[in-house]
Coordinates of C-alpha atoms in Angstrom, one line a residue:
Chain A
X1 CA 88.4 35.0 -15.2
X2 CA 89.6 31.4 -14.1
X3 CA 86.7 29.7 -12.4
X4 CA 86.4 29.4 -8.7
X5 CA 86.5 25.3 -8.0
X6 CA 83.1 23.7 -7.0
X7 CA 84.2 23.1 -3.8
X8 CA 85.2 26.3 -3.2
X9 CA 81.7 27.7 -4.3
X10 CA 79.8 24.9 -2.5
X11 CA 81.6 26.6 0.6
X12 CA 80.7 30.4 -0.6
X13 CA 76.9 29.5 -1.1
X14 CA 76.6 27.9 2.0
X15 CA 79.5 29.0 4.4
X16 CA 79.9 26.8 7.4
X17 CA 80.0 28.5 11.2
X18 CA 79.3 31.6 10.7
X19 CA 79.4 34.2 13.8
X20 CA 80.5 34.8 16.8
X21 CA 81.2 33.0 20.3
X22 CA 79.5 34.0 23.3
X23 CA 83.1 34.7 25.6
X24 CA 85.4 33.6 23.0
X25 CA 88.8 32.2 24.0
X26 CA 90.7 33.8 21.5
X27 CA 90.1 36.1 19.0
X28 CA 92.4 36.3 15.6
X29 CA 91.5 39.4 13.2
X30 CA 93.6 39.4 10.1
X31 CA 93.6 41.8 6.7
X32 CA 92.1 45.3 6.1
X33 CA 89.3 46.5 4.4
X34 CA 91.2 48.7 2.7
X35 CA 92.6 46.1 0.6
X36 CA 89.6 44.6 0.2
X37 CA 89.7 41.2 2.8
X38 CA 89.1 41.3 6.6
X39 CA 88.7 38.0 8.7
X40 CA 88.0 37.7 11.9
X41 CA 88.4 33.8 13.6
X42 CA 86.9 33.5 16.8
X43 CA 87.4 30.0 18.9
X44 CA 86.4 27.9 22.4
X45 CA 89.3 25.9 23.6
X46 CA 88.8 23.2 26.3
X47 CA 91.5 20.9 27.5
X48 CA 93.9 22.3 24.6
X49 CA 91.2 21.1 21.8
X50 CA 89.1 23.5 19.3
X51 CA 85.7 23.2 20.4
X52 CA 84.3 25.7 18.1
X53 CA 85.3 27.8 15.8
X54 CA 83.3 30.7 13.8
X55 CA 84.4 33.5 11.0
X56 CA 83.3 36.5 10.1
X57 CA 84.4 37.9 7.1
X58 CA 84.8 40.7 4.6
X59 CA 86.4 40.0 1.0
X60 CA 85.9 38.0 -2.2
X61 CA 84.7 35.1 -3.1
X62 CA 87.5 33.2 -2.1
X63 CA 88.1 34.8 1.3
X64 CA 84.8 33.5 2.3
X65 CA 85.3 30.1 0.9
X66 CA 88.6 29.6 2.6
X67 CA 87.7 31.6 6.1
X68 CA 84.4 28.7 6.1
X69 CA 86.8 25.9 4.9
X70 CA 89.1 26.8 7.8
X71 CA 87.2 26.6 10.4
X72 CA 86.1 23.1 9.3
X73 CA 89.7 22.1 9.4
X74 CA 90.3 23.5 12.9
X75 CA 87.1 22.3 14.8
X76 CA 88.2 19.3 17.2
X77 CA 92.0 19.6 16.7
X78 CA 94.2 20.3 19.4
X79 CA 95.8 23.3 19.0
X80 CA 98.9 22.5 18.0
X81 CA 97.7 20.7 15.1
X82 CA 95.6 23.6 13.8
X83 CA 98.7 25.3 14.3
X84 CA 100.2 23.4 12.1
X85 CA 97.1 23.6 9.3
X86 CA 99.0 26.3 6.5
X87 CA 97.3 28.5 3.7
X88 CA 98.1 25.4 1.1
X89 CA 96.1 22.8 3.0
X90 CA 93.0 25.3 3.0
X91 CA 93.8 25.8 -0.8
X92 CA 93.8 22.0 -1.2
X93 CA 90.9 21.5 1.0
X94 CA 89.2 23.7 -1.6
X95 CA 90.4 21.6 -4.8
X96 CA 92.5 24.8 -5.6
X97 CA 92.3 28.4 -5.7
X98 CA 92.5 30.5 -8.7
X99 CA 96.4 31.6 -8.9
X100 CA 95.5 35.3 -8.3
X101 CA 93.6 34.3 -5.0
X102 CA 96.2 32.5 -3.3
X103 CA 97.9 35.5 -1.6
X104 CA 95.3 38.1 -1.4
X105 CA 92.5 36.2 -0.5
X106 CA 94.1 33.3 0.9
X107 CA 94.4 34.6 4.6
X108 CA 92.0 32.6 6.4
X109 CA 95.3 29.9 8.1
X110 CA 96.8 33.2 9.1
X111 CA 93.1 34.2 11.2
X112 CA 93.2 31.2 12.7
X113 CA 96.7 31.3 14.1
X114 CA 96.2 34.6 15.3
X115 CA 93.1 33.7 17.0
X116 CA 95.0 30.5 18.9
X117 CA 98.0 32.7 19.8
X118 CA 95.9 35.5 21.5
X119 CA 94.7 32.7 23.4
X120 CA 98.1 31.2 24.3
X121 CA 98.5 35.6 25.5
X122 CA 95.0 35.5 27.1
X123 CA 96.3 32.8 29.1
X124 CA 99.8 34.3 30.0
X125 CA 101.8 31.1 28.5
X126 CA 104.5 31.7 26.1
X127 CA 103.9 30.8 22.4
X128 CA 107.3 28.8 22.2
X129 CA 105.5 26.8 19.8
X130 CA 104.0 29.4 17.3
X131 CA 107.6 31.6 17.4
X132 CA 109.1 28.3 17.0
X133 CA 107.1 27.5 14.0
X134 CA 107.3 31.0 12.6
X135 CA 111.0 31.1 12.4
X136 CA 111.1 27.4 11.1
X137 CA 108.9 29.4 8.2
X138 CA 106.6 26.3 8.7
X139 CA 103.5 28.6 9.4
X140 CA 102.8 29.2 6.2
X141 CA 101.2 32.6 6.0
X142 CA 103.6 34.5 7.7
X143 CA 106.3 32.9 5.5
X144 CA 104.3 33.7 2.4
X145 CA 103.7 37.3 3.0
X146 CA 107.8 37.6 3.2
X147 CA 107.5 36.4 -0.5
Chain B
X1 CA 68.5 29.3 -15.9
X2 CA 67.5 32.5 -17.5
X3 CA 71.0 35.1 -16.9
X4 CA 69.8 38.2 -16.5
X5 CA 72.4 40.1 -18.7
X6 CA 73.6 43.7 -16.7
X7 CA 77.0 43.8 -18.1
X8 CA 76.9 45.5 -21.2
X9 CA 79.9 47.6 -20.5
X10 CA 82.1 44.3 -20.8
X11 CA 80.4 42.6 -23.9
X12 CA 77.8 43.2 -26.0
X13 CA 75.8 40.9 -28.1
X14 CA 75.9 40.9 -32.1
X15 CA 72.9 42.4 -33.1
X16 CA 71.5 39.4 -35.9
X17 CA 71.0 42.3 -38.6
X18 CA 74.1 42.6 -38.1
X19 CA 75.2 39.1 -38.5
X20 CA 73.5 38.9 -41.2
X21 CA 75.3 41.8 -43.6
X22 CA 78.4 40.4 -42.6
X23 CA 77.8 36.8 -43.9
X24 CA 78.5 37.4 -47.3
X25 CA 81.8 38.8 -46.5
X26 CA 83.7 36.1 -44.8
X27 CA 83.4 33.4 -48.1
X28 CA 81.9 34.8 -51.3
X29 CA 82.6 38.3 -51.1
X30 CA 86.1 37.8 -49.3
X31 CA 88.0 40.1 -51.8
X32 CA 91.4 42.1 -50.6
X33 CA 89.9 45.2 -51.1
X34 CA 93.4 46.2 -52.7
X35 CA 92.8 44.1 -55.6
X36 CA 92.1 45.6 -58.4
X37 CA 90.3 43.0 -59.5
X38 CA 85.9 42.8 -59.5
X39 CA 86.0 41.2 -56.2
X40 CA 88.3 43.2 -54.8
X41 CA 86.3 46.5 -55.9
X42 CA 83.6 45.2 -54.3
X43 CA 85.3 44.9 -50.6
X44 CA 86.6 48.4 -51.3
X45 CA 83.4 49.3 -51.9
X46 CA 82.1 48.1 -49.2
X47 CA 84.3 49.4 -46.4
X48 CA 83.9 53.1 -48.4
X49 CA 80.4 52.1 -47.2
X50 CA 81.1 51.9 -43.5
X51 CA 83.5 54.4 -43.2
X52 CA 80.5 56.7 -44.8
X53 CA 77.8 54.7 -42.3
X54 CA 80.0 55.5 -39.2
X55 CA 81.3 59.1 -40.4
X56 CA 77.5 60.1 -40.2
X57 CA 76.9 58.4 -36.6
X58 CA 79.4 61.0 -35.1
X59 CA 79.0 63.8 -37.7
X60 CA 82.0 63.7 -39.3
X61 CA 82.6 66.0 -42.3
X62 CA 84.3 63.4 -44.5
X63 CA 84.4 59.8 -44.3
X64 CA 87.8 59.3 -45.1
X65 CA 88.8 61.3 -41.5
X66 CA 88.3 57.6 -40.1
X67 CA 90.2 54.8 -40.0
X68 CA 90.0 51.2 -39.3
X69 CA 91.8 49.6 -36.2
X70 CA 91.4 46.5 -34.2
X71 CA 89.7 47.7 -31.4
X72 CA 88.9 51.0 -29.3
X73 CA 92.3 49.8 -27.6
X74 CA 94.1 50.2 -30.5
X75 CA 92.7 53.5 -31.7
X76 CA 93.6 55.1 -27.9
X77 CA 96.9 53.8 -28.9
X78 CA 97.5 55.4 -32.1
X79 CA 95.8 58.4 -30.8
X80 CA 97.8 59.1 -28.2
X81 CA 101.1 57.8 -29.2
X82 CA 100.8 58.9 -33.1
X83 CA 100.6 62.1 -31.8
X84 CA 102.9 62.7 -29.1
X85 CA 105.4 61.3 -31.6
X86 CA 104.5 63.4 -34.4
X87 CA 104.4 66.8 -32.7
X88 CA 107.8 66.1 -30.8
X89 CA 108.5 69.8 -31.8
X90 CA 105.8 71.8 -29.9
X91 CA 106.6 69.8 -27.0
X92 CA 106.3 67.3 -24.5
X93 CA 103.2 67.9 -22.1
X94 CA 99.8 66.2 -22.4
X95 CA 96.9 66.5 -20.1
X96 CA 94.7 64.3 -19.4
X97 CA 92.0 63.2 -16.2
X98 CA 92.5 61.0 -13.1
X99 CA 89.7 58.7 -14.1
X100 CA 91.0 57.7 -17.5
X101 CA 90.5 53.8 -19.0
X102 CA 93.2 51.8 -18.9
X103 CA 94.1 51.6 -21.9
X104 CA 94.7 55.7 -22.0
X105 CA 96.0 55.4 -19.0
X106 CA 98.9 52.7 -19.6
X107 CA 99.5 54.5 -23.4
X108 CA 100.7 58.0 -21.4
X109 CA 102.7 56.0 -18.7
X110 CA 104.5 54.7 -21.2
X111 CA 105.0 57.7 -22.7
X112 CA 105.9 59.6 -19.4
X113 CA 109.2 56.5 -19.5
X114 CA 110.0 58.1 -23.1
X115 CA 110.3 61.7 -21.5
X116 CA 106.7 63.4 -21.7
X117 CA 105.2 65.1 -18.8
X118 CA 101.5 63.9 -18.0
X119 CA 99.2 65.9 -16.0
X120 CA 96.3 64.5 -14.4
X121 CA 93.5 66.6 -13.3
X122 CA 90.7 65.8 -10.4
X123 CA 87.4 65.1 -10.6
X124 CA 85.0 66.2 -8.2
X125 CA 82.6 64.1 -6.3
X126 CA 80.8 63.1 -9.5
X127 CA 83.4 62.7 -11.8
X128 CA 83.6 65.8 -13.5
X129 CA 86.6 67.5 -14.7
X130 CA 87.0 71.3 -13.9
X131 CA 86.8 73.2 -17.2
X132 CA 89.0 76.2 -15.4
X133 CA 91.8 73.6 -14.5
X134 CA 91.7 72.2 -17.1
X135 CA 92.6 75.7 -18.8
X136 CA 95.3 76.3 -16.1
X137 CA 97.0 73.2 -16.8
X138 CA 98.1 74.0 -20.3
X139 CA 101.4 75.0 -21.1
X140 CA 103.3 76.2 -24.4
X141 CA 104.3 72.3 -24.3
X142 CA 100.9 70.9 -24.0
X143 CA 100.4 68.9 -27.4
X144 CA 97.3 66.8 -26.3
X145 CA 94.4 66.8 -24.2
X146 CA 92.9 63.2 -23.2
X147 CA 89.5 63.1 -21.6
X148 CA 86.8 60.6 -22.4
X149 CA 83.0 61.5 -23.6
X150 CA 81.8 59.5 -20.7
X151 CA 83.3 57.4 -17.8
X152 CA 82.3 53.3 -18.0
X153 CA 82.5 52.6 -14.9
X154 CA 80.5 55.5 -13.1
X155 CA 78.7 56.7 -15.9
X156 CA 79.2 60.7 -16.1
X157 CA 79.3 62.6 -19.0
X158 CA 81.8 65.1 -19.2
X159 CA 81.5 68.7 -20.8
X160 CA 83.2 67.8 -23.8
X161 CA 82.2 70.4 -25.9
X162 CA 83.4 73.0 -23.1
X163 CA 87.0 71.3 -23.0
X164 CA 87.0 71.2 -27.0
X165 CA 86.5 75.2 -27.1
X166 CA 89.1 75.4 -24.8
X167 CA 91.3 73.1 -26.5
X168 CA 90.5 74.9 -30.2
X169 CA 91.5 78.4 -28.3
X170 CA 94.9 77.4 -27.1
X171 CA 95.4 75.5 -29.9
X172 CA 96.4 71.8 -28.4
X173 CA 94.6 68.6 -30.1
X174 CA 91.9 67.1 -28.4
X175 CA 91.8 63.2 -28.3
X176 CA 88.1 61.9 -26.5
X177 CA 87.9 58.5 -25.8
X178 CA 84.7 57.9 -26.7
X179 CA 84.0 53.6 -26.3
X180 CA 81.3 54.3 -23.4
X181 CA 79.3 56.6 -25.5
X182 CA 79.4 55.6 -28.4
X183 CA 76.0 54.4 -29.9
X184 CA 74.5 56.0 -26.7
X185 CA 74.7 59.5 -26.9
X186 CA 74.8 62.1 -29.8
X187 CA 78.3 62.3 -30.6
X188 CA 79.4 65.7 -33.3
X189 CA 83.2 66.2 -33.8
X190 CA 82.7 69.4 -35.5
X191 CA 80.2 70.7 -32.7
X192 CA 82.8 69.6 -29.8
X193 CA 85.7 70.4 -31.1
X194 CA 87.4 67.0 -31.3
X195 CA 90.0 66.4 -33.3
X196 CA 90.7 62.5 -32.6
X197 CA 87.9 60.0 -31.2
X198 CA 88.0 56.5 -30.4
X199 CA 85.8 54.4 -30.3
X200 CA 85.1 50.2 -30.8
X201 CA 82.2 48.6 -33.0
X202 CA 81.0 46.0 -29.8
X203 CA 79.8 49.3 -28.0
X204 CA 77.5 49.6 -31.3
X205 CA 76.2 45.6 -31.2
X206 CA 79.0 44.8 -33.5
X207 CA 81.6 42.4 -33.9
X208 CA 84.6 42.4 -31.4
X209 CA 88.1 43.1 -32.7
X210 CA 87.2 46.2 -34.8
X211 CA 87.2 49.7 -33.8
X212 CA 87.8 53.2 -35.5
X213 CA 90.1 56.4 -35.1
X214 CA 88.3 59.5 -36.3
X215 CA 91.2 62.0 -37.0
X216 CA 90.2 65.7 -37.9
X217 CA 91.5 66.5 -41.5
X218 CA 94.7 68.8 -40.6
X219 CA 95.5 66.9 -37.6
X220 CA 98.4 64.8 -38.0
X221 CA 100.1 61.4 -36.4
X222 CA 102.4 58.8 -36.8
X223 CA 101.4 55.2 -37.5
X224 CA 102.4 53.1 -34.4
X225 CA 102.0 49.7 -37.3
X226 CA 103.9 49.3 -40.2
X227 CA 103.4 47.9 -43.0
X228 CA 101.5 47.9 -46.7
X229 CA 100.4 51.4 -46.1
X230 CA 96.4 50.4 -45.9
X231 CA 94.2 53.4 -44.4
X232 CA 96.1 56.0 -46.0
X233 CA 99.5 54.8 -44.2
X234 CA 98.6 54.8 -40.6
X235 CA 97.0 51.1 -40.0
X236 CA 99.0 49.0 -42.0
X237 CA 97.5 45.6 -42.4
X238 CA 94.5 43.7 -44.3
X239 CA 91.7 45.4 -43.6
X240 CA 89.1 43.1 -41.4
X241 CA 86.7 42.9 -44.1
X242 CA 83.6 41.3 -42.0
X243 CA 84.4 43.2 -39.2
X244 CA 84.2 46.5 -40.8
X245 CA 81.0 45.4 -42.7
X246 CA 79.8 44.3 -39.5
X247 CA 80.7 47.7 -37.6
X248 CA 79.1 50.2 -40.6
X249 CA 75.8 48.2 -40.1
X250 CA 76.0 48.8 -36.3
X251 CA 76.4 52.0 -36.9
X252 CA 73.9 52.7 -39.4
X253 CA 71.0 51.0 -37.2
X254 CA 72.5 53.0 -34.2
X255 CA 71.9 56.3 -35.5
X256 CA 68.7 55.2 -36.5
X257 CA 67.5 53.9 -33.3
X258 CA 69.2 56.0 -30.8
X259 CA 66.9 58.6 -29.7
X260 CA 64.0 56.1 -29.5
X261 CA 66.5 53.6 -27.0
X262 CA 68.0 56.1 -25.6
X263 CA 65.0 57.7 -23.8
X264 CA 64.1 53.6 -23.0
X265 CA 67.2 53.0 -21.4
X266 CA 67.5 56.3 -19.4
X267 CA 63.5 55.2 -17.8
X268 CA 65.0 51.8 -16.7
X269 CA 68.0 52.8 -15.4
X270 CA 66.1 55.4 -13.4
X271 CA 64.0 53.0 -11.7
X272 CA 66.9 50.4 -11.1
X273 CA 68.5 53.1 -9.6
X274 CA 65.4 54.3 -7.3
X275 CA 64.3 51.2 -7.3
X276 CA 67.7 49.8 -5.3
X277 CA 68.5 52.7 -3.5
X278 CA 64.8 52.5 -2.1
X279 CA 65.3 48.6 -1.3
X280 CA 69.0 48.2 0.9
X281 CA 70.1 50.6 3.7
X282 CA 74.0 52.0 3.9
X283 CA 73.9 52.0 -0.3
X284 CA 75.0 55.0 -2.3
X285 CA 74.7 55.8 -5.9
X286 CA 78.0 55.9 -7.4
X287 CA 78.2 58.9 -10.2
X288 CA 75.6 61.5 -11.2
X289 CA 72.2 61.2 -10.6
X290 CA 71.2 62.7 -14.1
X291 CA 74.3 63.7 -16.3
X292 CA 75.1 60.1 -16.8
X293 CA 74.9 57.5 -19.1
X294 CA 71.5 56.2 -20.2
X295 CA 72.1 52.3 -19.4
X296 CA 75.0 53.2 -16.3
X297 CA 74.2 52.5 -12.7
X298 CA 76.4 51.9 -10.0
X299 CA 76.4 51.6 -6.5
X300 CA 78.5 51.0 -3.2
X301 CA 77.2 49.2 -0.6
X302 CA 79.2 49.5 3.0
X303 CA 80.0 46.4 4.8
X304 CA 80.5 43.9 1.9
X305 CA 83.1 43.1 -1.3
X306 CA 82.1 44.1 -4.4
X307 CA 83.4 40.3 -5.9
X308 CA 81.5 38.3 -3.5
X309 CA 78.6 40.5 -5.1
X310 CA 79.0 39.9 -8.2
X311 CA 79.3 36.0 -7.5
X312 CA 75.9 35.9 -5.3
X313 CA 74.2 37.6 -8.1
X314 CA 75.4 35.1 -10.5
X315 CA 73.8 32.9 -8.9
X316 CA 70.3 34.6 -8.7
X317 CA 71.0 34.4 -12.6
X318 CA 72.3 37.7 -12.9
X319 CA 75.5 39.2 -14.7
X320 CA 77.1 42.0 -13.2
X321 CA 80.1 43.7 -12.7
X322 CA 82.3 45.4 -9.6
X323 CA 84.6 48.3 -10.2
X324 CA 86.7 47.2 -7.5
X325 CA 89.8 45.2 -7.0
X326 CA 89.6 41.6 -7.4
X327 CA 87.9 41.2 -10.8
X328 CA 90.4 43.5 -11.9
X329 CA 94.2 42.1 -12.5
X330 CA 95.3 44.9 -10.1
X331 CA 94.0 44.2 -6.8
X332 CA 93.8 47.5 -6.6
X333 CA 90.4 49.7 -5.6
X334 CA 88.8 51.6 -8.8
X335 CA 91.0 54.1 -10.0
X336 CA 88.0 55.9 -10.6
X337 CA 86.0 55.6 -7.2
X338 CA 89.0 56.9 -5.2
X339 CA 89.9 60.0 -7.7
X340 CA 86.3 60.6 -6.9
X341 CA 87.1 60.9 -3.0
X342 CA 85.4 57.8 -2.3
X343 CA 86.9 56.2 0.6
X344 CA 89.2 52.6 -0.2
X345 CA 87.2 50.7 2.3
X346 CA 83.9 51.6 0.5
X347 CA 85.4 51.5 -2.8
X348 CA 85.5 47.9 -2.5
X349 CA 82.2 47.4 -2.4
X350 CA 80.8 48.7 -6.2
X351 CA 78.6 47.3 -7.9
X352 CA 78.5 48.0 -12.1
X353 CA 75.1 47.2 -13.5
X354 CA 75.1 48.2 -17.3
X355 CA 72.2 47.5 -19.6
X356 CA 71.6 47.2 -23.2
X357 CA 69.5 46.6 -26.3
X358 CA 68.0 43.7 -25.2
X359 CA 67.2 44.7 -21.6
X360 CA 63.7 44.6 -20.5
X361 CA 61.3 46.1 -17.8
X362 CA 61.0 42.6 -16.1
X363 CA 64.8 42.3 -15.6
X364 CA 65.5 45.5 -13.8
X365 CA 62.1 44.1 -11.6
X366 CA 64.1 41.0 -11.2
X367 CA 67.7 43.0 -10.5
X368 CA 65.7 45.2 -7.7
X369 CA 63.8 42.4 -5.9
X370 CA 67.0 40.1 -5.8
X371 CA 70.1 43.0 -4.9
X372 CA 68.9 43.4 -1.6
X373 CA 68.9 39.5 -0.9
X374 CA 72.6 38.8 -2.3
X375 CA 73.7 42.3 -0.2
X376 CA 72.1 40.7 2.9
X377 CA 73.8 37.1 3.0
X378 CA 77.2 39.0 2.7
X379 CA 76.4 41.4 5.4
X380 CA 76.0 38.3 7.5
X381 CA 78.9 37.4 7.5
X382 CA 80.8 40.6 7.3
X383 CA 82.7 41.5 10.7
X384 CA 82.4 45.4 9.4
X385 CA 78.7 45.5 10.4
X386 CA 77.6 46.2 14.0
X387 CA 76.4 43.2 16.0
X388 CA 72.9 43.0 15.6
X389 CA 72.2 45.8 13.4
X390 CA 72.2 44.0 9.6

């Protein structure tokens, strides 16, 4: 099959925060074993920034490349500019994704956004910003899986 | 790096005797074996000497019930299809197993667009088919019956010379897919009852892009390829000269060294599989523990992907396989592990470790001591696995 990029293996062989957070502030869990890919995002907000972030996750090769290169993307943002990180700019980050990846595998954005809005819920505020986003179709996982 | 090579199933090797009787054929001895010039008797000549090295390798009763084709894909093809289109009178039923290859399996759904009825049977835990349903399941319509020798993926062996008496009875054609045991086990048409097998020369340690048909004398199909009427009108086109060469010597060498590499593979594959089930926890063999192919083991191991697997073991130096979905162009599970009752979740994490000729004592020692340290860096990281318990 078409070869995973080195990046993306560099990322597999040695996956970067891997684990759990002692009292996370939001947890995001997206995918099903079933199909063969479950992520799991965990993260520590303080004054509206990403502190950490950690993965777990079950899947391919490139589910555990793109769950480690996301959590890389997201540490120290604010949160609504890892809202704003989509399933391309993981794939990028990655110097590319073999084609048949980029849906199936390609879920870690969509973790991430989970885990920021059950925060947002934890902390009873209203996620104007992610439904905003969402219908815009500018998150990009949940516009892809309409495709 | 030294690759530890545990995926015969996909590829195998040209064995270099077998290189070497094929040399002659691609430049000095290139004749159309149609000529009917000297150089041209000589290529005939030598094909008539395959078809008679690979006639003998499954006990054929005459060579010339076997024709060339390009490939064990090919010959399920014209198999299936040459013979549902030929006995359109007697009906329009076939019956066939669940846990099927491919290319069977994509032959008969095309045919099921063209009208025909399919049925597939169960197989139990193991893979086996059911004799008795198998029985039940034949109508007056029933023109074929499509089960393979063994499965590739899990490794069982079915009772093929049960299903062939029961075929012969009632009268319907048996077709047996034969590509995973060919060259592995003792394979007699007239014994089993099978009245088309197909089979591919790479399963013997020969060249790719060659593979054979045997069709029992009586038993009748339409070509599916058209053309100059080469192999008595049902394979139109040149005939593959080196390739066939190449494929009669594999054959030849195979039924000489069977018995001998069978009972070596069937030790090693025994202590791979003892040998891994012994070393991980939460593992499973996938298959039968003894009615199974001599170089087939597979497992499934909870809590991790079977790709992911197949990717950390490459780089302990070590080629394997997964039965599960993202190798595949599907996406889907194994066919094959969930016919078997083998949950989806679990299904997706198989590992196929198939051995060979060249397989050594020291590389199932290396498979067994380095498993269990790929499976462990995935479990890590797996949110299926309970906190603190990997």
């Amino acid at each position: 099959m078409k070869m995973y990029s080195r990046k993306c293996m560099e990322h597999f062989r040695n996956p970067r925060n891997v684990g759990t957070i002692e009292n996370p502030d939001g947890v995001g869990r997206v995918g099903n074993p079933v199909c063969g890919d479950l992520m799991e995002i965990q993260i520590k907000v303080e004054n509206g920034i990403l502190t950490d972030v950690k993965f777990r996750t079950f899947g391919c090769g490139a589910a555990i490349a793109t769950s480690s290169m996301i959590t890389e993307l997201a540490k120290g943002k604010t949160l609504e500019e890892a809202l704003k990180i989509t399933r391309g700019d993981v794939a990028d980050a990655l110097e590319g994704l073999p084609p048949i990846k980029m849906h199936c595998s390609n879920l870690a954005a969509d973790a991430l956004h989970a885990a920021i809005k059950d925060y947002y819920e934890r902390h009873g505020k209203k996620l104007e910003e992610y439904e905003e986003r969402k219908k815009e179709g500018l998150i990009d996982g949940e516009k892809s899986t309409k495709t | 790096m030294n690759i530890v090579y545990m995926d015969y199933a996909s590829s195998s090797p040209v064995d270099p005797r077998v290189i070497e009787a094929m040399l002659p054929y691609f430049s000095e001895k290139h004749g159309n074996p149609s000529s009917v010039h000297q150089i041209g008797r000589e290529s005939f000549e030598a094909i008539e000497d395959s078809r008679r090295k690979i006639a003998s390798l499954i006990n054929a009763e005459r060579p010339d019930e076997l024709i060339f084709t390009s490939g064990a894909t090919e010959s399920i093809n014209l198999a299936i299809k040459g013979l549902a289109f030929r006995r359109l009178d007697k009906g329009k039923h076939i019956v066939t197993s669940k846990i099927e290859h491919i290319s069977t399996m994509n032959a008969l759904k095309f045919l099921s667009t063209k009208g025909f009825k399919i049925t597939y049977l169960p197989v139990d835990e193991f893979g086996f088919v059911d004799p008795v349903a198998l029985n039940d399941a034949i109508t007056r319509e029933t023109i074929l019956i499509s089960i393979s020798y063994a499965n590739g993926e899990v490794g069982t062996i079915q009772n093929v010379g049960e299903i062939g008496k029961i075929a012969r009875d009632q009268g319907v054609t048996f077709h047996v897919d034969a590509v995973a045991a060919i060259g592995k086990l003792s394979i007699d048409v007239r014994k089993d009852c099978i009245d088309l097998l197909s089979f591919s020369s790479n399963d013997l340690y020969g060249p790719k892009g060659v593979g054979a048909l045997f069709i029992r004398k009586g038993t009748k199909i339409e070509p599916i390829i058209h053309g100059g009427g080469q192999e008595r009108g049902l394979r139109s086109g040149s005939e593959n000269l080196p390739g066939i060469v190449g494929f009669g010597k594999a054959a030849e060498i195979a039924k000489k060294e069977m018995e001998v590499e069978t009972s070596r593979l069937t030790e090693l594959r025994d202590k791979l599989i003892k040998g891994i089930l012994k070393k991980t926890e939460n593992v499973w063999l996938n298959g039968h523990p003894t009615k199974r192919l001599p170089n087939n083991a597979n497992f499934r191991f909870k809590f991790i992907e079977g790709e992911s697997l197949v990717l950390r073991l490459s780089d302990f130096g070590i080629a394997s396989a997964t039965s599960s979905a993202c190798t595949s162009k599907t996406l889907e599970p194994s066919h094959v592990l969930l016919a078997m009752g083998i949950p989806a979740a679990d299904a997706q994490g198989s590992l196929l470790l198939t051995m060979g000729r060249w397989t050594q004592n020291e590389d199932v020692e290396y498979v067994i001591d380095n498993v269990p340290l790929a499976v462990d860096f995935l479990r890590k990281l797996s949110p299926l696995i309970p906190q603190g318990d990997v």
